[in-house]
PDB file of C-alpha atoms in Angstrom:
ATOM      1  CA  MET A  81      77.847  91.375 134.361  1.00 83.00           C
ATOM      2  CA  ASP A  82      78.137  94.172 136.899  1.00 93.00           C
ATOM      3  CA  VAL A  83      81.826  93.520 137.533  1.00 94.00           C
ATOM      4  CA  LYS A  84      82.040  95.574 140.754  1.00 95.00           C
ATOM      5  CA  LYS A  85      79.014  93.823 142.234  1.00 96.00           C
ATOM      6  CA  GLU A  86      80.358  90.391 141.252  1.00 96.00           C
ATOM      7  CA  PHE A  87      83.807  91.256 142.647  1.00 98.00           C
ATOM      8  CA  LEU A  88      82.363  92.284 146.024  1.00 97.00           C
ATOM      9  CA  LYS A  89      80.116  89.202 146.113  1.00 97.00           C
ATOM     10  CA  ILE A  90      83.014  86.826 145.516  1.00 98.00           C
ATOM     11  CA  MET A  91      85.281  88.623 147.984  1.00 98.00           C
ATOM     12  CA  SER A  92      82.602  88.456 150.683  1.00 97.00           C
ATOM     13  CA  GLU A  93      81.484  84.851 150.069  1.00 97.00           C
ATOM     14  CA  GLN A  94      84.738  83.036 149.400  1.00 98.00           C
ATOM     15  CA  LYS A  95      86.854  82.330 152.452  1.00 97.00           C
ATOM     16  CA  GLU A  96      90.270  81.336 151.146  1.00 98.00           C
ATOM     17  CA  ILE A  97      92.910  82.497 148.735  1.00 99.00           C
ATOM     18  CA  ALA A  98      95.841  80.672 147.239  1.00 98.00           C
ATOM     19  CA  LEU A  99      98.659  83.101 148.024  1.00 98.00           C
ATOM     20  CA  ALA A 100     101.702  82.919 145.760  1.00 97.00           C
ATOM     21  CA  THR A 101     105.130  84.265 146.655  1.00 96.00           C
ATOM     22  CA  SER A 102     108.516  83.976 145.009  1.00 95.00           C
ATOM     23  CA  VAL A 103     112.047  84.353 146.338  1.00 94.00           C
ATOM     24  CA  ASN A 104     115.122  83.996 144.123  1.00 94.00           C
ATOM     25  CA  ASN A 105     112.876  82.800 141.282  1.00 93.00           C
ATOM     26  CA  ILE A 106     111.563  79.923 143.415  1.00 94.00           C
ATOM     27  CA  PRO A 107     107.750  80.110 143.651  1.00 95.00           C
ATOM     28  CA  ASN A 108     105.642  78.972 146.570  1.00 95.00           C
ATOM     29  CA  VAL A 109     101.896  78.899 147.172  1.00 97.00           C
ATOM     30  CA  ARG A 110      99.712  78.263 150.191  1.00 96.00           C
ATOM     31  CA  ILE A 111      96.064  78.584 151.157  1.00 97.00           C
ATOM     32  CA  VAL A 112      95.048  81.177 153.756  1.00 97.00           C
ATOM     33  CA  ASN A 113      91.762  82.556 155.066  1.00 97.00           C
ATOM     34  CA  PHE A 114      91.099  86.198 154.254  1.00 98.00           C
ATOM     35  CA  VAL A 115      88.739  89.112 154.635  1.00 98.00           C
ATOM     36  CA  PHE A 116      88.361  92.020 152.229  1.00 98.00           C
ATOM     37  CA  ASP A 117      87.636  95.546 153.435  1.00 97.00           C
ATOM     38  CA  SER A 118      85.817  97.319 150.611  1.00 94.00           C
ATOM     39  CA  THR A 119      86.129 100.703 152.337  1.00 93.00           C
ATOM     40  CA  ASN A 120      89.878 100.781 151.700  1.00 93.00           C
ATOM     41  CA  ASN A 121      90.225  98.017 149.071  1.00 94.00           C
ATOM     42  CA  THR A 122      92.484  95.963 151.315  1.00 97.00           C
ATOM     43  CA  LEU A 123      92.660  92.201 151.691  1.00 98.00           C
ATOM     44  CA  TYR A 124      93.730  90.967 155.139  1.00 98.00           C
ATOM     45  CA  PHE A 125      95.152  87.596 156.161  1.00 98.00           C
ATOM     46  CA  ALA A 126      97.129  86.372 159.138  1.00 97.00           C
ATOM     47  CA  SER A 127     100.135  84.152 159.596  1.00 96.00           C
ATOM     48  CA  PHE A 128     101.907  82.673 162.565  1.00 95.00           C
ATOM     49  CA  LYS A 129     105.123  84.434 163.567  1.00 92.00           C
ATOM     50  CA  ASP A 130     108.265  82.760 162.202  1.00 85.00           C
ATOM     51  CA  ASN A 131     106.316  81.128 159.360  1.00 86.00           C
ATOM     52  CA  ASP A 132     108.288  80.671 156.137  1.00 87.00           C
ATOM     53  CA  LYS A 133     105.820  82.800 154.187  1.00 88.00           C
ATOM     54  CA  ILE A 134     106.661  85.801 156.381  1.00 90.00           C
ATOM     55  CA  LYS A 135     110.319  85.480 155.465  1.00 89.00           C
ATOM     56  CA  GLU A 136     109.374  85.110 151.800  1.00 92.00           C
ATOM     57  CA  MET A 137     107.171  88.214 151.866  1.00 94.00           C
ATOM     58  CA  GLU A 138     109.889  90.219 153.597  1.00 92.00           C
ATOM     59  CA  SER A 139     112.295  89.216 150.812  1.00 93.00           C
ATOM     60  CA  ASN A 140     109.840  89.978 148.013  1.00 94.00           C
ATOM     61  CA  PHE A 141     106.637  91.897 148.701  1.00 96.00           C
ATOM     62  CA  HIS A 142     105.193  91.215 145.217  1.00 97.00           C
ATOM     63  CA  ILE A 143     102.510  88.520 145.451  1.00 97.00           C
ATOM     64  CA  ALA A 144      99.678  87.014 143.443  1.00 98.00           C
ATOM     65  CA  PHE A 145      96.498  85.384 144.677  1.00 99.00           C
ATOM     66  CA  THR A 146      93.314  83.752 143.537  1.00 99.00           C
ATOM     67  CA  THR A 147      90.210  83.133 145.597  1.00 99.00           C
ATOM     68  CA  ILE A 148      89.243  79.490 145.874  1.00 98.00           C
ATOM     69  CA  PRO A 149      85.719  78.607 144.766  1.00 95.00           C
ATOM     70  CA  HIS A 150      84.152  75.583 146.427  1.00 88.00           C
ATOM     71  CA  SER A 151      81.497  75.266 143.734  1.00 88.00           C
ATOM     72  CA  GLY A 152      81.339  76.624 140.220  1.00 90.00           C
ATOM     73  CA  ASN A 153      84.059  78.731 138.639  1.00 94.00           C
ATOM     74  CA  GLU A 154      83.547  82.128 140.282  1.00 96.00           C
ATOM     75  CA  HIS A 155      86.839  83.555 141.463  1.00 98.00           C
ATOM     76  CA  VAL A 156      88.967  86.691 141.658  1.00 99.00           C
ATOM     77  CA  LYS A 157      92.663  86.793 140.891  1.00 98.00           C
ATOM     78  CA  ALA A 158      95.115  89.646 141.233  1.00 98.00           C
ATOM     79  CA  LYS A 159      98.711  90.692 141.667  1.00 98.00           C
ATOM     80  CA  GLY A 160      99.641  93.148 144.365  1.00 97.00           C
ATOM     81  CA  LEU A 161     101.890  94.220 147.184  1.00 98.00           C
ATOM     82  CA  VAL A 162     101.863  92.702 150.655  1.00 98.00           C
ATOM     83  CA  GLN A 163     102.952  94.336 153.873  1.00 97.00           C
ATOM     84  CA  LYS A 164     102.653  93.775 157.579  1.00 97.00           C
ATOM     85  CA  SER A 165      99.553  95.622 158.735  1.00 98.00           C
ATOM     86  CA  THR A 166      99.585  98.355 161.338  1.00 97.00           C
ATOM     87  CA  ARG A 167      96.410  96.697 162.634  1.00 97.00           C
ATOM     88  CA  THR A 168      96.272  93.501 164.676  1.00 97.00           C
ATOM     89  CA  ILE A 169      94.236  90.351 164.211  1.00 98.00           C
ATOM     90  CA  PHE A 170      92.155  91.461 167.200  1.00 98.00           C
ATOM     91  CA  GLU A 171      91.097  94.624 165.344  1.00 97.00           C
ATOM     92  CA  VAL A 172      89.659  92.613 162.451  1.00 97.00           C
ATOM     93  CA  ALA A 173      88.576  89.589 164.497  1.00 98.00           C
ATOM     94  CA  ASP A 174      84.860  90.268 164.021  1.00 97.00           C
ATOM     95  CA  GLN A 175      85.223  90.243 160.223  1.00 97.00           C
ATOM     96  CA  PHE A 176      87.227  87.001 160.261  1.00 98.00           C
ATOM     97  CA  ILE A 177      84.810  85.300 162.669  1.00 98.00           C
ATOM     98  CA  ALA A 178      81.761  86.415 160.660  1.00 97.00           C
ATOM     99  CA  LYS A 179      83.285  84.854 157.559  1.00 97.00           C
ATOM    100  CA  VAL A 180      84.963  81.818 159.155  1.00 96.00           C
ATOM    101  CA  PRO A 181      83.289  81.075 162.515  1.00 96.00           C
ATOM    102  CA  GLY A 182      85.949  78.516 163.471  1.00 94.00           C
ATOM    103  CA  TYR A 183      88.568  81.264 163.315  1.00 95.00           C
ATOM    104  CA  LYS A 184      87.301  82.459 166.697  1.00 96.00           C
ATOM    105  CA  ASN A 185      89.146  79.593 168.415  1.00 96.00           C
ATOM    106  CA  THR A 186      92.332  80.337 166.494  1.00 95.00           C
ATOM    107  CA  ILE A 187      92.229  83.992 167.531  1.00 96.00           C
ATOM    108  CA  GLU A 188      91.396  83.166 171.158  1.00 96.00           C
ATOM    109  CA  PHE A 189      94.134  80.565 171.566  1.00 95.00           C
ATOM    110  CA  ALA A 190      96.842  81.892 169.249  1.00 95.00           C
ATOM    111  CA  GLY A 191      95.999  85.526 168.532  1.00 95.00           C
ATOM    112  CA  GLU A 192      99.180  86.816 170.144  1.00 96.00           C
ATOM    113  CA  SER A 193     101.192  84.624 167.759  1.00 96.00           C
ATOM    114  CA  LEU A 194      99.402  85.842 164.623  1.00 97.00           C
ATOM    115  CA  VAL A 195     100.747  88.631 162.438  1.00 97.00           C
ATOM    116  CA  LEU A 196      98.210  90.478 160.295  1.00 98.00           C
ATOM    117  CA  PHE A 197      99.130  91.268 156.701  1.00 98.00           C
ATOM    118  CA  GLU A 198      97.424  93.370 154.071  1.00 98.00           C
ATOM    119  CA  ILE A 199      97.443  93.122 150.314  1.00 98.00           C
ATOM    120  CA  ARG A 200      96.818  96.151 148.125  1.00 97.00           C
ATOM    121  CA  PHE A 201      96.051  95.777 144.445  1.00 97.00           C
ATOM    122  CA  ASP A 202      94.792  98.129 141.738  1.00 96.00           C
ATOM    123  CA  THR A 203      93.169  95.686 139.339  1.00 97.00           C
ATOM    124  CA  ALA A 204      91.682  92.213 139.534  1.00 98.00           C
ATOM    125  CA  ILE A 205      90.345  89.685 137.077  1.00 98.00           C
ATOM    126  CA  VAL A 206      86.817  88.608 137.967  1.00 98.00           C
ATOM    127  CA  THR A 207      85.602  85.283 136.574  1.00 97.00           C
ATOM    128  CA  LYS A 208      81.901  84.524 136.895  1.00 95.00           C
ATOM    129  CA  ASP A 209      81.933  81.484 134.625  1.00 92.00           C
ATOM    130  CA  LEU A 210      84.023  80.172 131.769  1.00 88.00           C
ATOM    131  CA  GLU A 211      82.557  82.744 129.375  1.00 92.00           C
ATOM    132  CA  THR A 212      82.212  85.783 131.648  1.00 94.00           C
ATOM    133  CA  ILE A 213      85.593  87.227 132.618  1.00 96.00           C
ATOM    134  CA  GLN A 214      86.314  90.922 133.164  1.00 96.00           C
ATOM    135  CA  THR A 215      89.009  93.105 134.687  1.00 97.00           C
ATOM    136  CA  ILE A 216      88.070  95.601 137.377  1.00 97.00           C
ATOM    137  CA  GLU A 217      90.028  98.664 138.446  1.00 96.00           C
ATOM    138  CA  LEU A 218      89.710  99.473 142.117  1.00 92.00           C
TER     139      LEU A 218
END
C-alpha cells in the first residue's frame, strides 16, 4: 500500500470524524464534518459558539479522532492538538461545500456563529482493510 496516497484518498473522500476530547479524565466524543488541507497538513472543522466542545477543547487541547467510513473499513485515526484557527469558516467555505454540499446552507445561515478549529498531528494510522494497516508520518 502506498500509505501517503491512501491517507490523502481517505482524507479527501470521507466527510466526518469522530472527535474525542477529555476534561478531568471524563471523555467525550462527537461527530463533525471536516476538510483536510494537504498543503499544510491541517484538518479543519467548525463548531457553533458556546458549544460544550469548545469549552472542553479550551480546557484540554489534546484530542483524538478517527474518520468515519460509510462502507468498508478504510479510515484514518490520529492524536493531535486542536486550536482555534486564525482563519474563518468563510475562508474555507469552498472546501467544505465541495466535500459536503449541504454545508453551504449552514454557512449561509449560521456562518457568523461558527468558529473554525484546526487540528495538527504528526502521525496517523491508516487502515485500508483489516489486514492492511500502516502508520504515516506527516
